[in-house]
XYZ file of N, CA, C and O in Angstrom:
344
model
N 8.524 -64.872 119.490
C 8.286 -63.552 118.906
C 7.100 -62.822 119.533
O 6.592 -61.890 118.973
N 6.656 -63.250 120.720
C 5.476 -62.610 121.300
C 5.811 -61.642 122.437
O 5.120 -60.644 122.590
N 6.829 -61.908 123.218
C 7.129 -61.041 124.360
C 8.090 -59.914 124.009
O 7.924 -58.796 124.457
N 9.099 -60.233 123.254
C 10.075 -59.232 122.814
C 10.290 -59.423 121.315
O 11.300 -59.996 120.895
N 9.356 -58.951 120.514
C 9.405 -59.254 119.084
C 10.509 -58.536 118.309
O 10.781 -58.901 117.168
N 11.155 -57.541 118.910
C 12.222 -56.822 118.206
C 13.579 -57.323 118.696
O 13.879 -57.271 119.883
N 14.381 -57.818 117.761
C 15.731 -58.278 118.099
C 16.658 -57.097 118.319
O 16.540 -56.078 117.643
N 17.599 -57.270 119.216
C 18.647 -56.267 119.379
C 19.766 -56.579 118.398
O 19.890 -57.703 117.899
N 20.590 -55.600 118.118
C 21.751 -55.837 117.265
C 22.654 -56.894 117.883
O 23.208 -57.742 117.187
N 22.788 -56.861 119.215
C 23.620 -57.842 119.911
C 23.113 -59.255 119.639
O 23.894 -60.160 119.341
N 21.819 -59.461 119.753
C 21.233 -60.792 119.527
C 21.472 -61.253 118.096
O 21.831 -62.408 117.852
N 21.288 -60.374 117.137
C 21.513 -60.728 115.739
C 22.972 -61.100 115.503
O 23.272 -62.098 114.838
N 23.891 -60.317 116.065
C 25.314 -60.618 115.904
C 25.691 -61.933 116.579
O 26.478 -62.712 116.054
N 25.120 -62.203 117.744
C 25.438 -63.414 118.495
C 24.900 -64.668 117.817
O 25.589 -65.684 117.720
N 23.658 -64.601 117.336
C 22.986 -65.804 116.838
C 22.896 -65.900 115.323
O 22.699 -66.983 114.783
N 22.986 -64.779 114.640
C 22.788 -64.779 113.192
C 21.317 -64.758 112.803
O 20.979 -64.778 111.616
N 20.433 -64.732 113.791
C 18.994 -64.690 113.510
C 18.623 -63.280 113.067
O 18.999 -62.298 113.690
N 17.864 -63.196 111.987
C 17.479 -61.896 111.439
C 16.052 -61.539 111.866
O 15.245 -62.408 112.146
N 15.761 -60.267 111.865
C 14.432 -59.793 112.268
C 13.339 -60.402 111.391
O 12.266 -60.750 111.878
N 13.602 -60.559 110.105
C 12.608 -61.128 109.199
C 12.236 -62.554 109.615
O 11.085 -62.976 109.469
N 13.215 -63.295 110.133
C 12.969 -64.661 110.589
C 12.043 -64.654 111.799
O 11.100 -65.447 111.891
N 12.297 -63.745 112.731
C 11.461 -63.624 113.925
C 10.044 -63.205 113.532
O 9.064 -63.765 114.020
N 9.936 -62.250 112.630
C 8.624 -61.756 112.213
C 7.773 -62.861 111.584
O 6.551 -62.871 111.737
N 8.417 -63.800 110.888
C 7.695 -64.871 110.194
C 7.522 -66.127 111.053
O 6.857 -67.072 110.627
N 8.093 -66.134 112.238
C 8.102 -67.339 113.068
C 6.743 -67.624 113.692
O 5.990 -66.721 114.049
N 6.462 -68.903 113.839
C 5.277 -69.375 114.572
C 5.545 -69.200 116.064
O 6.685 -69.137 116.498
N 4.501 -69.135 116.855
C 4.670 -69.043 118.305
C 5.143 -70.393 118.843
O 4.984 -71.428 118.191
N 5.684 -70.391 120.059
C 6.121 -71.637 120.682
C 4.943 -72.597 120.839
O 5.067 -73.789 120.557
N 3.800 -72.087 121.247
C 2.616 -72.942 121.374
C 2.290 -73.603 120.043
O 2.034 -74.806 119.989
N 2.313 -72.833 118.979
C 2.020 -73.377 117.654
C 3.018 -74.432 117.221
O 2.642 -75.460 116.635
N 4.285 -74.208 117.503
C 5.327 -75.169 117.119
C 5.181 -76.465 117.910
O 5.263 -77.561 117.342
N 4.950 -76.356 119.210
C 4.786 -77.554 120.042
C 3.561 -78.344 119.585
O 3.607 -79.574 119.461
N 2.466 -77.653 119.312
C 1.258 -78.334 118.831
C 1.494 -78.992 117.473
O 1.049 -80.123 117.242
N 2.170 -78.302 116.567
C 2.439 -78.864 115.238
C 3.348 -80.088 115.337
O 3.146 -81.077 114.625
N 4.331 -80.042 116.225
C 5.222 -81.188 116.400
C 4.445 -82.373 116.973
O 4.610 -83.513 116.535
N 3.571 -82.104 117.935
C 2.728 -83.159 118.494
C 1.836 -83.789 117.431
O 1.674 -85.011 117.384
N 1.261 -82.958 116.569
C 0.419 -83.469 115.479
C 1.243 -84.307 114.509
O 0.796 -85.361 114.041
N 2.457 -83.862 114.220
C 3.356 -84.604 113.324
C 3.667 -85.974 113.912
O 3.645 -86.981 113.199
N 3.945 -86.030 115.207
C 4.215 -87.315 115.867
C 2.983 -88.226 115.801
O 3.112 -89.420 115.520
N 1.806 -87.665 116.050
C 0.573 -88.466 116.020
C 0.294 -89.005 114.620
O -0.111 -90.156 114.470
N 0.496 -88.180 113.598
C 0.259 -88.610 112.219
C 1.121 -89.813 111.854
O 0.743 -90.632 111.022
N 2.272 -89.915 112.475
C 3.205 -91.004 112.198
C 3.131 -92.124 113.234
O 3.952 -93.017 113.249
N 2.136 -92.028 114.113
C 1.892 -93.038 115.149
C 3.064 -93.226 116.105
O 3.290 -94.333 116.587
N 3.804 -92.144 116.375
C 4.875 -92.206 117.364
C 4.281 -92.144 118.759
O 3.414 -91.319 119.039
N 4.744 -92.996 119.611
C 4.361 -93.011 121.015
C 5.596 -92.645 121.830
O 6.722 -92.790 121.359
N 5.418 -92.189 123.087
C 6.596 -91.967 123.935
C 7.449 -93.232 123.971
O 6.927 -94.334 124.096
N 8.723 -93.066 123.827
C 9.635 -94.205 123.783
C 9.971 -94.636 122.371
O 10.922 -95.374 122.151
N 9.188 -94.150 121.383
C 9.457 -94.474 119.979
C 10.459 -93.508 119.354
O 10.958 -93.755 118.269
N 10.702 -92.406 120.024
C 11.602 -91.391 119.465
C 12.440 -90.788 120.590
O 12.117 -90.905 121.759
N 13.528 -90.148 120.186
C 14.426 -89.496 121.134
C 14.878 -88.181 120.522
O 15.318 -88.152 119.357
N 14.733 -87.111 121.252
C 15.213 -85.818 120.775
C 16.737 -85.781 120.872
O 17.328 -86.447 121.725
N 17.362 -85.017 120.017
C 18.815 -84.852 120.038
C 19.135 -83.372 120.203
O 18.449 -82.514 119.640
N 20.169 -83.087 120.989
C 20.566 -81.702 121.229
C 22.070 -81.643 121.474
O 22.692 -82.625 121.870
N 22.622 -80.482 121.242
C 24.042 -80.235 121.459
C 24.246 -79.799 122.911
O 24.427 -78.624 123.200
N 24.139 -80.753 123.821
C 24.258 -80.463 125.241
C 22.886 -80.264 125.862
O 21.865 -80.317 125.191
N 22.848 -80.001 127.183
C 21.568 -79.925 127.897
C 20.839 -78.594 127.760
O 19.668 -78.493 128.092
N 21.504 -77.582 127.269
C 20.943 -76.230 127.332
C 19.674 -76.058 126.520
O 18.700 -75.503 127.017
N 19.664 -76.515 125.271
C 18.510 -76.271 124.406
C 17.230 -76.854 124.975
O 16.190 -76.207 124.968
N 17.294 -78.066 125.478
C 16.075 -78.703 125.970
C 15.803 -78.388 127.434
O 14.752 -77.855 127.784
N 16.729 -78.705 128.307
C 16.474 -78.547 129.743
C 16.365 -77.083 130.146
O 15.448 -76.692 130.851
N 17.306 -76.281 129.730
C 17.366 -74.899 130.211
C 16.488 -73.939 129.415
O 16.120 -72.887 129.922
N 16.184 -74.273 128.164
C 15.413 -73.342 127.347
C 14.025 -73.873 127.006
O 13.029 -73.314 127.437
N 13.918 -74.954 126.245
C 12.611 -75.417 125.794
C 11.712 -75.820 126.957
O 10.589 -75.335 127.082
N 12.186 -76.718 127.810
C 11.340 -77.181 128.910
C 11.018 -76.053 129.887
O 9.881 -75.932 130.354
N 11.989 -75.223 130.187
C 11.753 -74.105 131.107
C 10.765 -73.107 130.512
O 9.886 -72.599 131.220
N 10.875 -72.842 129.228
C 9.962 -71.889 128.587
C 8.552 -72.463 128.487
O 7.571 -71.753 128.693
N 8.445 -73.747 128.192
C 7.125 -74.384 128.181
C 6.483 -74.291 129.563
O 5.303 -73.954 129.683
N 7.248 -74.574 130.605
C 6.720 -74.499 131.963
C 6.294 -73.071 132.302
O 5.216 -72.846 132.866
N 7.116 -72.115 131.953
C 6.816 -70.713 132.256
C 5.547 -70.238 131.566
O 4.769 -69.474 132.115
N 5.327 -70.739 130.333
C 4.165 -70.306 129.550
C 2.963 -71.228 129.708
O 1.932 -71.013 129.088
N 3.103 -72.283 130.522
C 1.990 -73.198 130.722
C 1.701 -74.083 129.523
O 0.573 -74.525 129.334
N 2.718 -74.344 128.720
C 2.575 -75.197 127.543
C 2.949 -76.619 127.945
O 4.067 -76.853 128.409
N 2.046 -77.567 127.796
C 2.380 -78.947 128.168
C 3.522 -79.489 127.323
O 3.497 -79.384 126.087
N 4.521 -80.035 127.982
C 5.650 -80.667 127.297
C 5.632 -82.148 127.635
O 5.575 -82.510 128.811
N 5.679 -83.009 126.629
C 5.652 -84.449 126.895
C 6.825 -84.879 127.779
O 7.923 -84.327 127.688
N 6.581 -85.871 128.621
C 7.648 -86.411 129.463
C 8.810 -86.927 128.627
O 9.956 -86.896 129.079
N 8.527 -87.390 127.412
C 9.583 -87.909 126.535
C 10.642 -86.853 126.237
O 11.777 -87.186 125.888
N 10.305 -85.579 126.381
C 11.263 -84.509 126.102
C 12.256 -84.308 127.245
O 13.170 -83.519 127.145
N 12.095 -85.007 128.331
C 13.002 -84.866 129.470
C 14.236 -85.748 129.343
O 15.122 -85.712 130.170
N 14.263 -86.557 128.299
C 15.423 -87.412 128.002
C 15.822 -87.145 126.561
O 14.958 -87.058 125.687
N 17.098 -87.021 126.301
C 17.549 -86.744 124.936
C 18.928 -87.316 124.717
O 19.626 -87.710 125.651
N 19.313 -87.345 123.463
C 20.649 -87.766 123.070
C 21.534 -86.510 123.000
O 21.212 -85.568 122.276
N 22.609 -86.507 123.759
C 23.545 -85.382 123.756
C 24.569 -85.621 122.646
O 25.487 -86.430 122.801
N 24.408 -84.936 121.522
C 25.285 -85.155 120.376
C 26.649 -84.471 120.534
O 27.518 -84.638 119.696
N 26.823 -83.725 121.643
C 28.112 -83.061 121.852
C 29.141 -83.978 122.480
O 30.319 -83.652 122.556
N 28.699 -85.146 122.951
C 29.627 -86.070 123.617
C 30.428 -86.882 122.615
O 30.058 -87.210 121.575
């Protein structure tokens, strides 16, 4: 919600995401940091958990690419996931 905070009608129709949701959303940096803190609170180490996604797009093409573009450190553990679409 920081670069293009206003949704287009096309985006809302395609995804079902509403403007109010975007307005209330945390930044990607904040979400990544909060997830890291959550993992630390539970003493998770790399290899103790596996992310799950519906195909490679969410993680490889979107999350990891966006983290790289914005200079947000992404744990190496996020480069492997369970593909639940198979």
